[in-house]
PDB file of C-alpha atoms in Angstrom:
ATOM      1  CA  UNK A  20       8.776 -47.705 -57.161  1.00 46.00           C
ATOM      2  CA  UNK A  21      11.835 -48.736 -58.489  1.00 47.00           C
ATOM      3  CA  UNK A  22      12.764 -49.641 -61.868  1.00 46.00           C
ATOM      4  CA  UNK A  23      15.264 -51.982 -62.895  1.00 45.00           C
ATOM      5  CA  UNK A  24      18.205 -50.771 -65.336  1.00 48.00           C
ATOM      6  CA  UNK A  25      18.979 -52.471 -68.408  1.00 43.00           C
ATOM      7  CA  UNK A  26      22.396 -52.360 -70.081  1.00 47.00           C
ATOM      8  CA  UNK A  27      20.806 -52.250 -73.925  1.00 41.00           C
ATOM      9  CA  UNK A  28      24.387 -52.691 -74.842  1.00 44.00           C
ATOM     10  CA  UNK A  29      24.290 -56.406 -73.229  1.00 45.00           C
ATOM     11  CA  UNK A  30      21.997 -59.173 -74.878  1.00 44.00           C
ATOM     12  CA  UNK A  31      18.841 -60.462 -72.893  1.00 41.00           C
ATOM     13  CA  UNK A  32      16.147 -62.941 -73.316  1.00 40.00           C
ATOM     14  CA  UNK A  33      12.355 -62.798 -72.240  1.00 43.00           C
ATOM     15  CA  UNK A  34      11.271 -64.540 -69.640  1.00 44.00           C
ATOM     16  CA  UNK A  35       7.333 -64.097 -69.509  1.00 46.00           C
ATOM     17  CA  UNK A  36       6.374 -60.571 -69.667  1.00 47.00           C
ATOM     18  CA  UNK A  37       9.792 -59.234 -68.140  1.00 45.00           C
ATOM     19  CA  UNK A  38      12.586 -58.857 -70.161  1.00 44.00           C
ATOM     20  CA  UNK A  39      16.104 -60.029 -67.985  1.00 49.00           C
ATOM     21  CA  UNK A  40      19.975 -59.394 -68.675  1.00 57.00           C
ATOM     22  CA  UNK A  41      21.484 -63.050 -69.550  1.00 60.00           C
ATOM     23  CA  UNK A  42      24.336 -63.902 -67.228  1.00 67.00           C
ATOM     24  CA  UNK A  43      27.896 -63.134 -68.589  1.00 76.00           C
ATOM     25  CA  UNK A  44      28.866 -66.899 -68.689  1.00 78.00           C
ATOM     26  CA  UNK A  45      25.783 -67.660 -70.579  1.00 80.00           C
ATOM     27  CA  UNK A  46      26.916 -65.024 -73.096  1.00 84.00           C
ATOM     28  CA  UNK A  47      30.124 -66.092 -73.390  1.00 85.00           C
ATOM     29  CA  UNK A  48      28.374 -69.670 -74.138  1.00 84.00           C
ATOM     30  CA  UNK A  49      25.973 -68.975 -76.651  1.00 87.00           C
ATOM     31  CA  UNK A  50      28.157 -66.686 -78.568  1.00 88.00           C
ATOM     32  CA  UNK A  51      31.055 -69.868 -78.778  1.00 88.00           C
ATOM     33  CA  UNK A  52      28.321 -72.470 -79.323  1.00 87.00           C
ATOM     34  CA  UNK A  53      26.959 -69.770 -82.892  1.00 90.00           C
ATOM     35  CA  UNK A  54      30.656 -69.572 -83.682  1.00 90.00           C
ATOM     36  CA  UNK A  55      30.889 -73.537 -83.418  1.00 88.00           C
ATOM     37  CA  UNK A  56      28.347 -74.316 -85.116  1.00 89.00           C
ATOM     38  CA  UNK A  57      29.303 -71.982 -87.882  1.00 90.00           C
ATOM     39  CA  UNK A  58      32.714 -73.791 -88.162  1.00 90.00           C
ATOM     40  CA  UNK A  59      30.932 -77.203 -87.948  1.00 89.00           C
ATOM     41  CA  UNK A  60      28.690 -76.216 -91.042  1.00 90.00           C
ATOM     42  CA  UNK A  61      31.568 -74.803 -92.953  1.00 91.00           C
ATOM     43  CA  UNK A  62      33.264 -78.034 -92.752  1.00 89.00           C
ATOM     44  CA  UNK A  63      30.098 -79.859 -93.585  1.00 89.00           C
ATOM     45  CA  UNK A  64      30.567 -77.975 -96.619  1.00 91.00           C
ATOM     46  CA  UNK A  65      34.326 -77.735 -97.716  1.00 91.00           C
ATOM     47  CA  UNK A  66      34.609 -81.589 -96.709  1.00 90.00           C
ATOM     48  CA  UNK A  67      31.259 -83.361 -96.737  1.00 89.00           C
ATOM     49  CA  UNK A  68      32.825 -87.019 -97.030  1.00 90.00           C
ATOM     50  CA  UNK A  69      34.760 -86.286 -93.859  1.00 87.00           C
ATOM     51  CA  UNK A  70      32.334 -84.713 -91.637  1.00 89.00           C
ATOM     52  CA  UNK A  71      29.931 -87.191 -92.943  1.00 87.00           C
ATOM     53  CA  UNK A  72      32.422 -89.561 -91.537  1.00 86.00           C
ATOM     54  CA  UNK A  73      33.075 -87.474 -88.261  1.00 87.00           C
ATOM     55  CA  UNK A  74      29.642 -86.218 -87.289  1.00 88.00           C
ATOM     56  CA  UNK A  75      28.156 -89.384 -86.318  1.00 86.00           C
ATOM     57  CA  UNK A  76      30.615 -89.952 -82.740  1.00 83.00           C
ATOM     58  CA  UNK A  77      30.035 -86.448 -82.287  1.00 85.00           C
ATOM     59  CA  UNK A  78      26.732 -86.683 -82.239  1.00 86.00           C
ATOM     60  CA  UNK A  79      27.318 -89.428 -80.240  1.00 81.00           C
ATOM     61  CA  UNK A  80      29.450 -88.265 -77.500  1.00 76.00           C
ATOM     62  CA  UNK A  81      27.573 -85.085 -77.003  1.00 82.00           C
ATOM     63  CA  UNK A  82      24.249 -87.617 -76.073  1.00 78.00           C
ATOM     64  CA  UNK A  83      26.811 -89.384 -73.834  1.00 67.00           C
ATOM     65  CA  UNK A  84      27.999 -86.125 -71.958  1.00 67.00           C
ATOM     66  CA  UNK A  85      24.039 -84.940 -72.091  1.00 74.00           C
ATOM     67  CA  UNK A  86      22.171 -87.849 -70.775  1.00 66.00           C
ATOM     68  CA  UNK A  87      24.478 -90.309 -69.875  1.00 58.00           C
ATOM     69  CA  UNK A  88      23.748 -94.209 -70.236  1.00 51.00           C
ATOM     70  CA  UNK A  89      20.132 -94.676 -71.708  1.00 58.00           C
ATOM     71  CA  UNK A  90      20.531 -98.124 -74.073  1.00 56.00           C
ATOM     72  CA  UNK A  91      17.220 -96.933 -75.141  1.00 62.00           C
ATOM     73  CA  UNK A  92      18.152 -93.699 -76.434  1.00 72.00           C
ATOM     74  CA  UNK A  93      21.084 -95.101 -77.653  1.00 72.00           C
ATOM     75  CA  UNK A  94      19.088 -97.531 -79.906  1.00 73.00           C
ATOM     76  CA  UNK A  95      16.628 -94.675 -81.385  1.00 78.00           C
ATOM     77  CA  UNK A  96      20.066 -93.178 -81.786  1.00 83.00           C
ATOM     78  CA  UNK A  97      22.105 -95.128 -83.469  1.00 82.00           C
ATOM     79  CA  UNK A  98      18.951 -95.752 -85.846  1.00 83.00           C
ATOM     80  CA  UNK A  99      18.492 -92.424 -87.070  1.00 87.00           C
ATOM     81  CA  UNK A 100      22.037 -91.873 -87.781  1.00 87.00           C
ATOM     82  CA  UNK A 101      22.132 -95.321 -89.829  1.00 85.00           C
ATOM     83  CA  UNK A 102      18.844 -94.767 -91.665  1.00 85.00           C
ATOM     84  CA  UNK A 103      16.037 -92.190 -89.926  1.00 83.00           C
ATOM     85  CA  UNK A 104      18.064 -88.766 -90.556  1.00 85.00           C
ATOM     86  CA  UNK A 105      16.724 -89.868 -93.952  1.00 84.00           C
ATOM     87  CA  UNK A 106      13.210 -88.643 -92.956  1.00 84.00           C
ATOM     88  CA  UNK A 107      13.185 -87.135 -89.448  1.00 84.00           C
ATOM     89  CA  UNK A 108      14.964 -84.634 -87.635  1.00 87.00           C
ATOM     90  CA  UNK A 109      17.474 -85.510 -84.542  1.00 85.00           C
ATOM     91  CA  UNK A 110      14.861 -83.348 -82.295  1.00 84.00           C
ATOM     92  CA  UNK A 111      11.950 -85.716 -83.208  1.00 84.00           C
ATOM     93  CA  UNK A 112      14.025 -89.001 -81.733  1.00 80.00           C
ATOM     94  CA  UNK A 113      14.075 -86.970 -78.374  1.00 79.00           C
ATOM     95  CA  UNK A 114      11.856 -88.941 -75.573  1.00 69.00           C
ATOM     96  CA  UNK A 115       9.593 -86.508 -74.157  1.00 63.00           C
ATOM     97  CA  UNK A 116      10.099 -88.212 -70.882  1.00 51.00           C
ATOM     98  CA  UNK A 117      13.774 -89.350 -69.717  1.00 45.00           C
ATOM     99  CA  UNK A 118      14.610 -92.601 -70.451  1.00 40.00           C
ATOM    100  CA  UNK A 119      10.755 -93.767 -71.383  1.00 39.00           C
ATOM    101  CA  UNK A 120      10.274 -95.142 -74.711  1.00 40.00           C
ATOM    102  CA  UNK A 121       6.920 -93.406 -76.090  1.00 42.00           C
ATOM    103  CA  UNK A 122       4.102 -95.432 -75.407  1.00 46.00           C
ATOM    104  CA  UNK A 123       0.390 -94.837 -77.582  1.00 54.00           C
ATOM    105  CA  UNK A 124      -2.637 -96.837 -76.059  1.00 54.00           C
ATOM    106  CA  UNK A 125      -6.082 -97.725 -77.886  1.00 58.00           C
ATOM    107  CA  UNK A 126      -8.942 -99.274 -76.262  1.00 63.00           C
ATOM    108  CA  UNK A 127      -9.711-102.793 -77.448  1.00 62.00           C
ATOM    109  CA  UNK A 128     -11.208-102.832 -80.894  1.00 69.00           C
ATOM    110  CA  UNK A 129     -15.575-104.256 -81.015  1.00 72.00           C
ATOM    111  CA  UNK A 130     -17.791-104.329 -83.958  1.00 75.00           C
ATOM    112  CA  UNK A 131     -20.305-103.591 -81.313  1.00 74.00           C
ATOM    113  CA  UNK A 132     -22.094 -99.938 -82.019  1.00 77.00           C
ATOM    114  CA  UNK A 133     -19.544 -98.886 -84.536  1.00 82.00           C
ATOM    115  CA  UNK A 134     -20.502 -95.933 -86.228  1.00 86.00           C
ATOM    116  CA  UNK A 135     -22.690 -96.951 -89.018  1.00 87.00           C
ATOM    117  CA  UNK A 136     -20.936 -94.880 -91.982  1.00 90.00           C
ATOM    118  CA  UNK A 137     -17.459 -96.688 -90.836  1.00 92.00           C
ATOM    119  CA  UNK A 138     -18.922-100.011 -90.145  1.00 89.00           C
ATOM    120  CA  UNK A 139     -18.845-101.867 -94.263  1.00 90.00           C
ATOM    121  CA  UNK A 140     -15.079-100.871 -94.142  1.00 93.00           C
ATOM    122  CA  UNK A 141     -14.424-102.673 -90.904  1.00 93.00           C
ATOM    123  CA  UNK A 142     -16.115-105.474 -92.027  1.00 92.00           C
ATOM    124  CA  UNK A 143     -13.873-105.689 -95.433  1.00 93.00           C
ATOM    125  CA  UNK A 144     -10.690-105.109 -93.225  1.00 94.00           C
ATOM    126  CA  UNK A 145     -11.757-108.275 -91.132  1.00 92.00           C
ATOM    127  CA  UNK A 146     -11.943-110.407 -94.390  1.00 93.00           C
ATOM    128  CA  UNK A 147      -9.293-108.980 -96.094  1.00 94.00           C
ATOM    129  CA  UNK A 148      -6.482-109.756 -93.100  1.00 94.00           C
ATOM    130  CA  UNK A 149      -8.050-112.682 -91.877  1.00 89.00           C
ATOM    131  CA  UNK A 150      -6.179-116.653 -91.648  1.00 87.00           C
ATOM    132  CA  UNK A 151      -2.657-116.743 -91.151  1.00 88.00           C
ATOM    133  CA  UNK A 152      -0.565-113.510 -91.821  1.00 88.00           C
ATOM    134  CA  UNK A 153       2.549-115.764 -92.072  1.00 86.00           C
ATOM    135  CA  UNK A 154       0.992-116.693 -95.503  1.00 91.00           C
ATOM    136  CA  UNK A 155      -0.019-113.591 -97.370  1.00 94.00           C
ATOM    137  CA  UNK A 156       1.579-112.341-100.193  1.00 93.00           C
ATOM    138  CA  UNK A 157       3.886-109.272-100.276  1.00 92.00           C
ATOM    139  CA  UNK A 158       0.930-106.965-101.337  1.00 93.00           C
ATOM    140  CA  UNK A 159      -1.527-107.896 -97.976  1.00 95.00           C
ATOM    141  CA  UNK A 160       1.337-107.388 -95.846  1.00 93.00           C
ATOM    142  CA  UNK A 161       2.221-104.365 -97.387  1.00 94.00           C
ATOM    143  CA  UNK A 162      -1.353-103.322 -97.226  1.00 96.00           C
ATOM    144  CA  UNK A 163      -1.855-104.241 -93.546  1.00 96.00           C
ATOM    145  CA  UNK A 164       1.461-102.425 -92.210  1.00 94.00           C
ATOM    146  CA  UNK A 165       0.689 -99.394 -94.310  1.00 96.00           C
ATOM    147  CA  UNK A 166      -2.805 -98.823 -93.141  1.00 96.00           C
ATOM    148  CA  UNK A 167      -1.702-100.117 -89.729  1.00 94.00           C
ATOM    149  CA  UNK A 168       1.361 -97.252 -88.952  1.00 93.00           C
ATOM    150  CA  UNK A 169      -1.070 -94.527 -91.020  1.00 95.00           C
ATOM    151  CA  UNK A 170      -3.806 -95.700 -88.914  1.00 94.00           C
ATOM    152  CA  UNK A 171      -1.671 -95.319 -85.269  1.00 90.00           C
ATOM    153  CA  UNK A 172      -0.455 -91.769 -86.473  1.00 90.00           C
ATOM    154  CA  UNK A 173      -3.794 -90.591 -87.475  1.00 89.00           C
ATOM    155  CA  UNK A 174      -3.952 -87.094 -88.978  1.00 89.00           C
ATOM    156  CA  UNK A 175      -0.111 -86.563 -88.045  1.00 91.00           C
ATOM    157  CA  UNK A 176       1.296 -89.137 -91.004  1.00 93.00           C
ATOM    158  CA  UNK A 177       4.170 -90.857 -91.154  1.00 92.00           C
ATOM    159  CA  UNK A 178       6.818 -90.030 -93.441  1.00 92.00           C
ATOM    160  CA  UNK A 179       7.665 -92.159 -96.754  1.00 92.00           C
ATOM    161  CA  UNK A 180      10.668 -92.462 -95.763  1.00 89.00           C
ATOM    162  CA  UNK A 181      10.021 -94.713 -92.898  1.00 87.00           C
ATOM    163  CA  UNK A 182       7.389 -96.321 -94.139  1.00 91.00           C
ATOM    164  CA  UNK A 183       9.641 -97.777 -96.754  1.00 89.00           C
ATOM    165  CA  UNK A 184      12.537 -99.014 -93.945  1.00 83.00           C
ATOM    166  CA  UNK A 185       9.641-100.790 -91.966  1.00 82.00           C
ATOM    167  CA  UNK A 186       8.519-102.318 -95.207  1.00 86.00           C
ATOM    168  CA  UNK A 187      12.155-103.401 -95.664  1.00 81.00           C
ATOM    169  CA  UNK A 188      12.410-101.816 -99.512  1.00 81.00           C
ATOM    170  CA  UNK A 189      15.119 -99.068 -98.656  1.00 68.00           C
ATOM    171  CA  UNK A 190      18.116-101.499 -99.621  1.00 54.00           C
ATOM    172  CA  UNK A 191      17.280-102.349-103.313  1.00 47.00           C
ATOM    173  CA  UNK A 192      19.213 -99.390-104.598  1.00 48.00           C
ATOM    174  CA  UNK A 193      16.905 -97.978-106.776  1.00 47.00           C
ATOM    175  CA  UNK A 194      16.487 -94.488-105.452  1.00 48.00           C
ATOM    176  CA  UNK A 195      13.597 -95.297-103.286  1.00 64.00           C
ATOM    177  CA  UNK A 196      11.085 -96.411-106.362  1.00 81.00           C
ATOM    178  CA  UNK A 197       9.988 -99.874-105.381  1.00 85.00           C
ATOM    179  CA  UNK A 198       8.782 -98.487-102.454  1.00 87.00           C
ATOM    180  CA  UNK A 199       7.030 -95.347-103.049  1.00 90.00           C
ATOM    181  CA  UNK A 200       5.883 -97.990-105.784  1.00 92.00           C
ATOM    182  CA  UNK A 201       4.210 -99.911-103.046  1.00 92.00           C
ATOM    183  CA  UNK A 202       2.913 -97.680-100.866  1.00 95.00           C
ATOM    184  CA  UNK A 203       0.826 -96.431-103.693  1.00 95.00           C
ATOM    185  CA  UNK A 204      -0.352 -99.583-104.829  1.00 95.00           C
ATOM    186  CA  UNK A 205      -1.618-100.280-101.103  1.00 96.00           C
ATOM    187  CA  UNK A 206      -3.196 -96.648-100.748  1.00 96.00           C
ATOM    188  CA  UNK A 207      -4.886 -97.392-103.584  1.00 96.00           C
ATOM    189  CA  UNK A 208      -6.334-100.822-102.910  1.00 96.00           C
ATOM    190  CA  UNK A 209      -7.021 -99.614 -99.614  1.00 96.00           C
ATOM    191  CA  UNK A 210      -9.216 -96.304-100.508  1.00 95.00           C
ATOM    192  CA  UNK A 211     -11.492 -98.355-103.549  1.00 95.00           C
ATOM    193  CA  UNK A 212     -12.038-101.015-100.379  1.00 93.00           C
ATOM    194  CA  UNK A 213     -13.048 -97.769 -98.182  1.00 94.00           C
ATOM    195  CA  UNK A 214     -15.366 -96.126-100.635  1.00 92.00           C
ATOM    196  CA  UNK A 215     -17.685 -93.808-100.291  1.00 93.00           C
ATOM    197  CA  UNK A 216     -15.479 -92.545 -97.039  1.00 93.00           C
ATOM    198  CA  UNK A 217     -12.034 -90.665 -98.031  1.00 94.00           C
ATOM    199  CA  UNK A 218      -9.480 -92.466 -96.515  1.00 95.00           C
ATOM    200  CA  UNK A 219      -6.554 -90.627 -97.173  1.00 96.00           C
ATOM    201  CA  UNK A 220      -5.692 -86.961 -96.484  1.00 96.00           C
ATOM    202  CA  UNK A 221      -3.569 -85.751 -99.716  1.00 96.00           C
ATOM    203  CA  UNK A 222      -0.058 -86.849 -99.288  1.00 95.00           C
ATOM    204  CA  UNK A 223       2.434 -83.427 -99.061  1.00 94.00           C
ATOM    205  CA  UNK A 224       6.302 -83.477 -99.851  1.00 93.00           C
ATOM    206  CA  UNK A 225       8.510 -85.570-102.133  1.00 91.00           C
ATOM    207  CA  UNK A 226      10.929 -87.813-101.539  1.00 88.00           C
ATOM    208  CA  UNK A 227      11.506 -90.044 -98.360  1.00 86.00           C
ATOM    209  CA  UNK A 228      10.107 -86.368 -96.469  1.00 89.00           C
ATOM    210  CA  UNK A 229       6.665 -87.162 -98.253  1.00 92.00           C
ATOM    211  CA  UNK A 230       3.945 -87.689 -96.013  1.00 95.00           C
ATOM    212  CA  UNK A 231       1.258 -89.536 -95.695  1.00 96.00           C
ATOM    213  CA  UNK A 232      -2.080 -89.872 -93.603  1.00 96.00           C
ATOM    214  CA  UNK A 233      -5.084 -90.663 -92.573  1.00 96.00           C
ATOM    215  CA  UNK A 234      -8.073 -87.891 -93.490  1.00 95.00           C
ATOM    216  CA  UNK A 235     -10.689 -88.679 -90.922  1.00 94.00           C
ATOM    217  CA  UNK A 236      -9.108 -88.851 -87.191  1.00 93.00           C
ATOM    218  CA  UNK A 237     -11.886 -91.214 -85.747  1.00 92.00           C
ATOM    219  CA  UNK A 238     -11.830 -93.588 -88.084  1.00 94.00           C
ATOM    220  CA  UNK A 239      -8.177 -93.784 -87.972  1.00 94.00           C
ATOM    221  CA  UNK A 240      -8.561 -94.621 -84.449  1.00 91.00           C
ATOM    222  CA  UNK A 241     -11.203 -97.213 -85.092  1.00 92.00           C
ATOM    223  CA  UNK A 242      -8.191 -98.954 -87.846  1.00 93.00           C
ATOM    224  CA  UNK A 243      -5.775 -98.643 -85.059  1.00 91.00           C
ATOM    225  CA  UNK A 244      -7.878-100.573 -82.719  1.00 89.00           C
ATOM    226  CA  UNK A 245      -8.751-102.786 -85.464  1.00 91.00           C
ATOM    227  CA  UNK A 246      -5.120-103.822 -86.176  1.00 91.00           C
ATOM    228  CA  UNK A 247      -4.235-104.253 -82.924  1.00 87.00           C
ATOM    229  CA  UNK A 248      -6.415-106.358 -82.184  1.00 85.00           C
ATOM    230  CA  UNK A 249      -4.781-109.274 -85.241  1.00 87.00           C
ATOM    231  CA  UNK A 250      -2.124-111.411 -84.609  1.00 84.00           C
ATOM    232  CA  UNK A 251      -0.577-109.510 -87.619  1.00 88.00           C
ATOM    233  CA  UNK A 252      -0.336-106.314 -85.504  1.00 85.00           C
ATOM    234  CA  UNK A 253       3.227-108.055 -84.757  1.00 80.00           C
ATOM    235  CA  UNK A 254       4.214-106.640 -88.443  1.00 84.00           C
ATOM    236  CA  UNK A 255       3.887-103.346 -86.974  1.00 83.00           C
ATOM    237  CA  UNK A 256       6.680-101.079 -85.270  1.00 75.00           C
ATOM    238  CA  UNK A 257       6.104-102.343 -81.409  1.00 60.00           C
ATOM    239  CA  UNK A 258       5.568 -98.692 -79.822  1.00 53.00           C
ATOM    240  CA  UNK A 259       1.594 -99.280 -78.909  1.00 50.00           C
ATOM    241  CA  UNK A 260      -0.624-100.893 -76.718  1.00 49.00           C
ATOM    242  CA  UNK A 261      -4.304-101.729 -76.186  1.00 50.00           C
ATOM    243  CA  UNK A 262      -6.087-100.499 -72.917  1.00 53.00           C
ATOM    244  CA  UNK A 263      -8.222-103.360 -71.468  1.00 47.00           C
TER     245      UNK A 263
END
């Protein structure tokens, strides 16, 4: 049986079990793209007001040679170089699928045979963010976009960082304090309402990379349902939709 020869002198990757030679060009390629990169970050450093200044149509021109036109990457784009690279990466503004905006479904909310430990807090959510949601005050909306987006992420989170954009607080100059401020006060008002059940997992991080979440997955989905289902679920970022 034959064997086949590998030059240890050359790199290689693993492809499943077997261990193959990269191609030359490939070589060449990665080795210039490590000593790019090394020259971008170096810059980053010596001259941070002009990459800072730089980076963005660079950035934007390699997503232009990559992927072409897609206005809807180009949105998510130019949003998380204008605010989101606050508190997310650039890989998590990739779509998964090509040109598809990211799409979560629920099935239609019922108080019919909800679980009976979960079934008091629905009821106080459908009092507390009932009538008119063009006429609550600052701290209901708050409260009902807060537990909304936690609710839609479940266990994942969302980080503070966008919570506070989507609440529209991240403008008032104050280093971010009015709205961590906020979100507290509705996590708050929100977990006495929930009691006994523990409503919130502990929040992890600091900053606008703190996040928060949900602790219990199924009832998370049973507040996403529930706040899709109001006419106030139009406060919410408009990346879900109810099945049936």
């Amino acid at each position: 049986m034959k064997s086949k020869q590998i030059n240890k002198k050359e790199p290689y990757y693993v492809t499943g079990n077997n261990l193959e030679t990269m191609p030359p060009e490939q070589t060449l390629q990665k080795a210039r793209n490590e000593k790019f990169l090394k020259a971008l970050q170096t810059l980053a450093e010596r001259d941070p007001e002009g990459f800072s200044n730089v980076a963005p149509e660079l950035i934007k021109r390699s997503v232009w040679n990559w992927r072409g036109a897609d206005p809807f990457f180009a949105e998510r784009l130019s949003n998380w170089i204008d605010t989101a690279h606050k508190w997310s990466d650039f890989k998590e503004i990739l779509p998964k699928e090509a040109h598809l905006p990211r799409k979560k479904t629920f099935e239609a909310f019922s108080f019919e045979n909800l679980p009976k430990q979960y079934g008091g807090f629905l009821e106080h959510l459908s009092q507390r963010f009932e009538g008119d949601y063009t006429r609550w005050d600052a701290s209901k909306r708050d409260q009902f976009t807060i537990l909304g987006m936690l609710a839609l992420e479940g266990k994942e989170g969302v980080r503070q960082g966008r919570l506070i954009h989507h609440l529209g607080l991240d403008s008032t100059g104050s280093v971010g304090l009015p709205g961590s401020n906020a979100i507290r006060a509705a996590k708050i008002a929100l977990s006495r309402s929930a009691k006994p059940l523990q409503l919130w997992a502990p929040a992890t991080g600091n900053g606008s990379e703190r996040l928060h979440a949900f602790d219990d997955s199924n009832l998370a989905d049973l507040v996403a349902r529930f706040v899709l289902n109001q006419q106030a679920a139009i406060l919410l970022p408009p990346v879900y939709t109810l099945e049936g």
